[in-house]
XYZ file of C-alpha atoms in Angstrom:
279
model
C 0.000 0.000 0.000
C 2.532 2.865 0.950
C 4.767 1.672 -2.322
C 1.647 2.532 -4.356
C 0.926 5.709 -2.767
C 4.599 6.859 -3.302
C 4.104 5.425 -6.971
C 0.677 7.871 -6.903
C 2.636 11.286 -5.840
C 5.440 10.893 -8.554
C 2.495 10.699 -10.808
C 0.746 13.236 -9.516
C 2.871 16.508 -9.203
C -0.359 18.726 -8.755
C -1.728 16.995 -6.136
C 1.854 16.001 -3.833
C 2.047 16.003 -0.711
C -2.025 17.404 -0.791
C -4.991 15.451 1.311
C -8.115 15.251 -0.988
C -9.379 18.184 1.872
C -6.362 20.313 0.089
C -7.291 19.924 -2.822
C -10.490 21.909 -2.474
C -10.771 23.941 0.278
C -13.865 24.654 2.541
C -14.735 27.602 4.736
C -18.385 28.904 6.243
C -18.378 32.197 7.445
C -21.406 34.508 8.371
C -23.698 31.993 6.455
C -21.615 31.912 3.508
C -19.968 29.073 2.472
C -16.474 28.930 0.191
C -15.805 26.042 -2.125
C -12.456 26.746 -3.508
C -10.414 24.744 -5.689
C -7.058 24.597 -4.753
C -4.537 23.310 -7.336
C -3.390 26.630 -9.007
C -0.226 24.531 -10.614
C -2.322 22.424 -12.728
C -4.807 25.559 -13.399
C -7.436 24.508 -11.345
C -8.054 21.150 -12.966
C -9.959 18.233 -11.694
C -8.673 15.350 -10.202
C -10.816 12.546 -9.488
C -9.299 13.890 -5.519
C -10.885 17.536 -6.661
C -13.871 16.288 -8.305
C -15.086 14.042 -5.600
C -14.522 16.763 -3.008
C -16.578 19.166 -4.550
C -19.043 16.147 -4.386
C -18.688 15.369 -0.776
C -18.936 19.218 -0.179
C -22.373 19.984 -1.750
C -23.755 17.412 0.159
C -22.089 19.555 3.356
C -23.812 22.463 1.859
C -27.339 21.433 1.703
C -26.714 19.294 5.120
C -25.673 22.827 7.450
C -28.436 24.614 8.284
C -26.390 27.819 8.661
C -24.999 27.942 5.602
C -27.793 30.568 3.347
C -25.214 30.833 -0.012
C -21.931 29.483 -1.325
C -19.327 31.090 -3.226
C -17.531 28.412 -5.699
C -13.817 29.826 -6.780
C -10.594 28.886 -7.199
C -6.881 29.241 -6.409
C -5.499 32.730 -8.613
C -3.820 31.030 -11.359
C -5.361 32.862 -14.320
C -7.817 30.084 -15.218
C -10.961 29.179 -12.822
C -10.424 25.498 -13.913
C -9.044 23.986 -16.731
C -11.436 20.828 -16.385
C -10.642 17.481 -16.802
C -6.791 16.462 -15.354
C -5.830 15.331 -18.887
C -2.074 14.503 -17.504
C -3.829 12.796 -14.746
C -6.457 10.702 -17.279
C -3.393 9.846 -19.178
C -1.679 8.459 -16.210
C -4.513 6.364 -15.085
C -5.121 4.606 -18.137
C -1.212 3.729 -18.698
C -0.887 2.870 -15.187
C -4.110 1.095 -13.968
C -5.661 0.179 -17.756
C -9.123 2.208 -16.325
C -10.749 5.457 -17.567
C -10.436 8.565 -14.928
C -14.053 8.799 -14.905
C -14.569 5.575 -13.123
C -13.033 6.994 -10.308
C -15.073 9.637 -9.743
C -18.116 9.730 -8.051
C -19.777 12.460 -10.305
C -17.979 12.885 -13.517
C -20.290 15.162 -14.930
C -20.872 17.087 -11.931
C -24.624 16.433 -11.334
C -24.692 16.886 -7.555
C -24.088 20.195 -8.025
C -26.859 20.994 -10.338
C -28.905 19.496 -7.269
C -28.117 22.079 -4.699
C -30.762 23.444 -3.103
C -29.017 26.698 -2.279
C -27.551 28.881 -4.440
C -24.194 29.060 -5.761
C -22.039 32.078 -6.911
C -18.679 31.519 -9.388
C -16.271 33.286 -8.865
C -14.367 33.169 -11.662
C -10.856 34.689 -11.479
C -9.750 33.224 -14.243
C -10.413 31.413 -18.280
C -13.203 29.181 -17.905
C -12.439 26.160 -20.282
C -13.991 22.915 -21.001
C -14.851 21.298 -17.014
C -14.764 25.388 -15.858
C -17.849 26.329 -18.150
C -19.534 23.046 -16.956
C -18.902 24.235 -13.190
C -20.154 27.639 -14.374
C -23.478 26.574 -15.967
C -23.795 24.597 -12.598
C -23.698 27.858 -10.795
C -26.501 30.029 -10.145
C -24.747 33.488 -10.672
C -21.520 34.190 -12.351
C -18.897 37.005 -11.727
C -16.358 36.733 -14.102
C -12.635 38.522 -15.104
C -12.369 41.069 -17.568
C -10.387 39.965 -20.504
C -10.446 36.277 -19.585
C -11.808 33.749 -22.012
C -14.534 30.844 -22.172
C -14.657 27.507 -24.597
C -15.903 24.466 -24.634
C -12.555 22.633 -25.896
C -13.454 19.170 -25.466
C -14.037 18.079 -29.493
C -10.068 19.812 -29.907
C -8.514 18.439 -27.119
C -9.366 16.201 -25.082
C -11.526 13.861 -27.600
C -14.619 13.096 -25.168
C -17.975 15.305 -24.893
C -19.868 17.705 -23.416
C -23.342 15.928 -22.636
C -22.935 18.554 -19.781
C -23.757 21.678 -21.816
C -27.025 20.801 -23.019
C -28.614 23.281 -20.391
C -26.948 26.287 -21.999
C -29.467 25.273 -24.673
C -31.768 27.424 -22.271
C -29.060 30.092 -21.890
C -27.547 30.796 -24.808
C -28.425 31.484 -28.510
C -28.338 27.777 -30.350
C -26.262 28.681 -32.897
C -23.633 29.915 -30.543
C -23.649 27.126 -28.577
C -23.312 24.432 -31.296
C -20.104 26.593 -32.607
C -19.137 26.343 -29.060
C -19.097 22.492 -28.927
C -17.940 21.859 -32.418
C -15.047 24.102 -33.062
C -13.716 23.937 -28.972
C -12.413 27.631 -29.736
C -11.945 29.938 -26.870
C -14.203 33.378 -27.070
C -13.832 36.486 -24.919
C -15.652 36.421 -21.588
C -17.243 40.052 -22.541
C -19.620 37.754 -25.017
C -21.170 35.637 -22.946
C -21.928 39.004 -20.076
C -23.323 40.621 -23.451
C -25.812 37.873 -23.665
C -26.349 37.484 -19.930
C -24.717 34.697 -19.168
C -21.828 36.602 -16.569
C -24.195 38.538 -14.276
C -21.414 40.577 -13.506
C -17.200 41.784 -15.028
C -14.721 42.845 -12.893
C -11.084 44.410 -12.951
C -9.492 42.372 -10.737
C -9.329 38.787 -9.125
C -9.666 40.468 -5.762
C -13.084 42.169 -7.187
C -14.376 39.318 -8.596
C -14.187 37.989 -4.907
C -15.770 40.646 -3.536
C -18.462 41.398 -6.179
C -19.555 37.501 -5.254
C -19.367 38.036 -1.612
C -21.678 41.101 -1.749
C -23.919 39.260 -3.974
C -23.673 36.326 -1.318
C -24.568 39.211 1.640
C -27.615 39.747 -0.041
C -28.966 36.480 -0.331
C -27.982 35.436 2.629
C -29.977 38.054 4.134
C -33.290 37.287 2.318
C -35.830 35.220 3.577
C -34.323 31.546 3.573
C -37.302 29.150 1.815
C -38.339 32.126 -0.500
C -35.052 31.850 -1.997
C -34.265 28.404 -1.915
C -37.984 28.354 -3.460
C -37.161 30.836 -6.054
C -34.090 28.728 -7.209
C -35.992 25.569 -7.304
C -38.828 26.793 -9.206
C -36.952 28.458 -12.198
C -34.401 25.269 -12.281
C -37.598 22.913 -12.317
C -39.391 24.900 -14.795
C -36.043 24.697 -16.849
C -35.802 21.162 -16.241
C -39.324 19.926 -17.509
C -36.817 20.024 -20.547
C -33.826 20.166 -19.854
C -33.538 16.574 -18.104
C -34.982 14.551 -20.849
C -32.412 16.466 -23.337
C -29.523 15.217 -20.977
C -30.117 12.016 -20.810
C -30.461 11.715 -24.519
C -26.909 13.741 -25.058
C -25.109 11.122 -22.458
C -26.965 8.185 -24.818
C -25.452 9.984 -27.939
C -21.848 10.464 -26.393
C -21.403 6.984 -24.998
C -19.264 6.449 -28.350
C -17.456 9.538 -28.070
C -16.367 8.741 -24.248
C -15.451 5.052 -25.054
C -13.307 5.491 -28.281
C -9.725 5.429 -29.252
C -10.398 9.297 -29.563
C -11.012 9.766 -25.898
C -7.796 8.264 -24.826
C -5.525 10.135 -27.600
C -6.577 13.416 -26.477
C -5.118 12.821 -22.851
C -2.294 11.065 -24.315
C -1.178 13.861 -26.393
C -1.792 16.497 -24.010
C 0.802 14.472 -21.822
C 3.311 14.260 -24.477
C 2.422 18.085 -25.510
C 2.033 17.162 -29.135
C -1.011 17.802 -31.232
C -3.848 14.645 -30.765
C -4.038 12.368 -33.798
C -8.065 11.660 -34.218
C -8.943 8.513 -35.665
C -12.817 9.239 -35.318
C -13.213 5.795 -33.877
């Protein structure tokens, strides 16, 4: 056991010498809880440590009565999170012959969508592939000025996004569909144009505190009428929304169990451009 976990850190640079706790850090203060991502040397990308912490701590969120809001950021790096740990999915499969997403509880990050309070991102950073999932998750969004947003699965990681198809109902389609076929990256100043970023700041530190007055105010509203408000528009949303997901994870169980899906980790390992095979 201790051989493999010595094995594990020499494989895992972004994550040695870090308890799963580490990797995303936890704080309630005043009502207001902080779910921060912690791994600013891999951008802010997600582990299966990271991704079944933020998990584990949604379930602490709905569970404590005196938490009213949380606040989901991450370490300053320049990017909120990167997404999937491609160096990390690349390791798993050469080392233990398994996809990364087996060993995670929540892959596609469905627990969050469940929360029954709502969640500000704070994004201090570029919010790519895994990042725009955890911001469509989100309830509000305060983003950085000059930062930029993409959904860069199809370019390089070779999997899917079955976890966009609720921007359907926040986004223009034909923006969207660009989105998840090209993977290109588009200023963050588009998506606040089309009301996607409630809010732009100057500055990390701004971002931080535009969410925490944003959090103040909820906080101090009446407790069921906003928990009530959140639910309704999400189930109204949903009457839809649900049905469409589970026919995009139907349509993308190719996609995630092709050649494809484990070239695009393996190149972005070896930092040389992925070789699709479309099978």
């Amino acid at each position: 056991m201790n051989g493999e976990q010595v094995d594990r850190k020499r494989f895992l640079p972004g994550d040695q010498d870090m308890s799963e706790a580490e990797t995303v850090l936890y704080e309630v203060r005043d009502g207001i809880a902080t779910v921060k991502i912690n791994r600013p040397e891999m951008r802010n990308a997600l582990s299966p440590a990271a991704a079944n912490r933020l998990h584990d701590l949604w379930g602490e969120v709905d569970a404590d009565k005196n938490v009213r809001v949380a606040i989901l950021t991450s370490a300053d790096c320049g990017t909120f999170c990167a997404g999937l740990d491609l160096r990390e999915a690349s390791r798993v499969k050469k080392e233990e012959g398994v996809d990364i997403l087996t060993k995670m509880k929540d892959p596609f990050h469905g627990r969050q969508r469940r929360v029954a309070k709502p969640i500000i991102a704070a994004m201090t950073g570029h919010l790519i592939a895994g990042g725009m999932m955890l911001s469509l998750n989100s309830d509000l969004r305060v983003g950085l000025k000059g930062t930029q947003v993409g959904i860069t699965e199809t370019r390089i990681a070779g999997r899917g996004s079955p976890w966009a198809i609720p921007l359907l109902w926040m986004l223009p389609q034909p923006m969207l569909m660009e989105m998840v076929l090209t993977g290109d990256l588009y200023p963050i100043e588009t998506f606040h144009g089309l009301g996607f970023i409630n809010y732009l700041e100057d500055t990390p530190d701004a971002v931080r505190a535009r969410a925490t007055a944003l959090a103040e105010r909820i906080r101090d509203n009446a407790p069921l009428s906003v928990m009530a408000g959140k639910e309704s528009i999400l189930t109204a949303m949903s009457a839809g929304c649900d049905a469409g997901m589970a026919l995009a994870h139907n349509i993308y169980r190719a996609a995630y169990a092709s050649e494809d899906a484990q070239e695009g980790p393996r190149a972005f390992a070896e930092k040389r451009k992925p070789v699709w095979k479309g099978r």
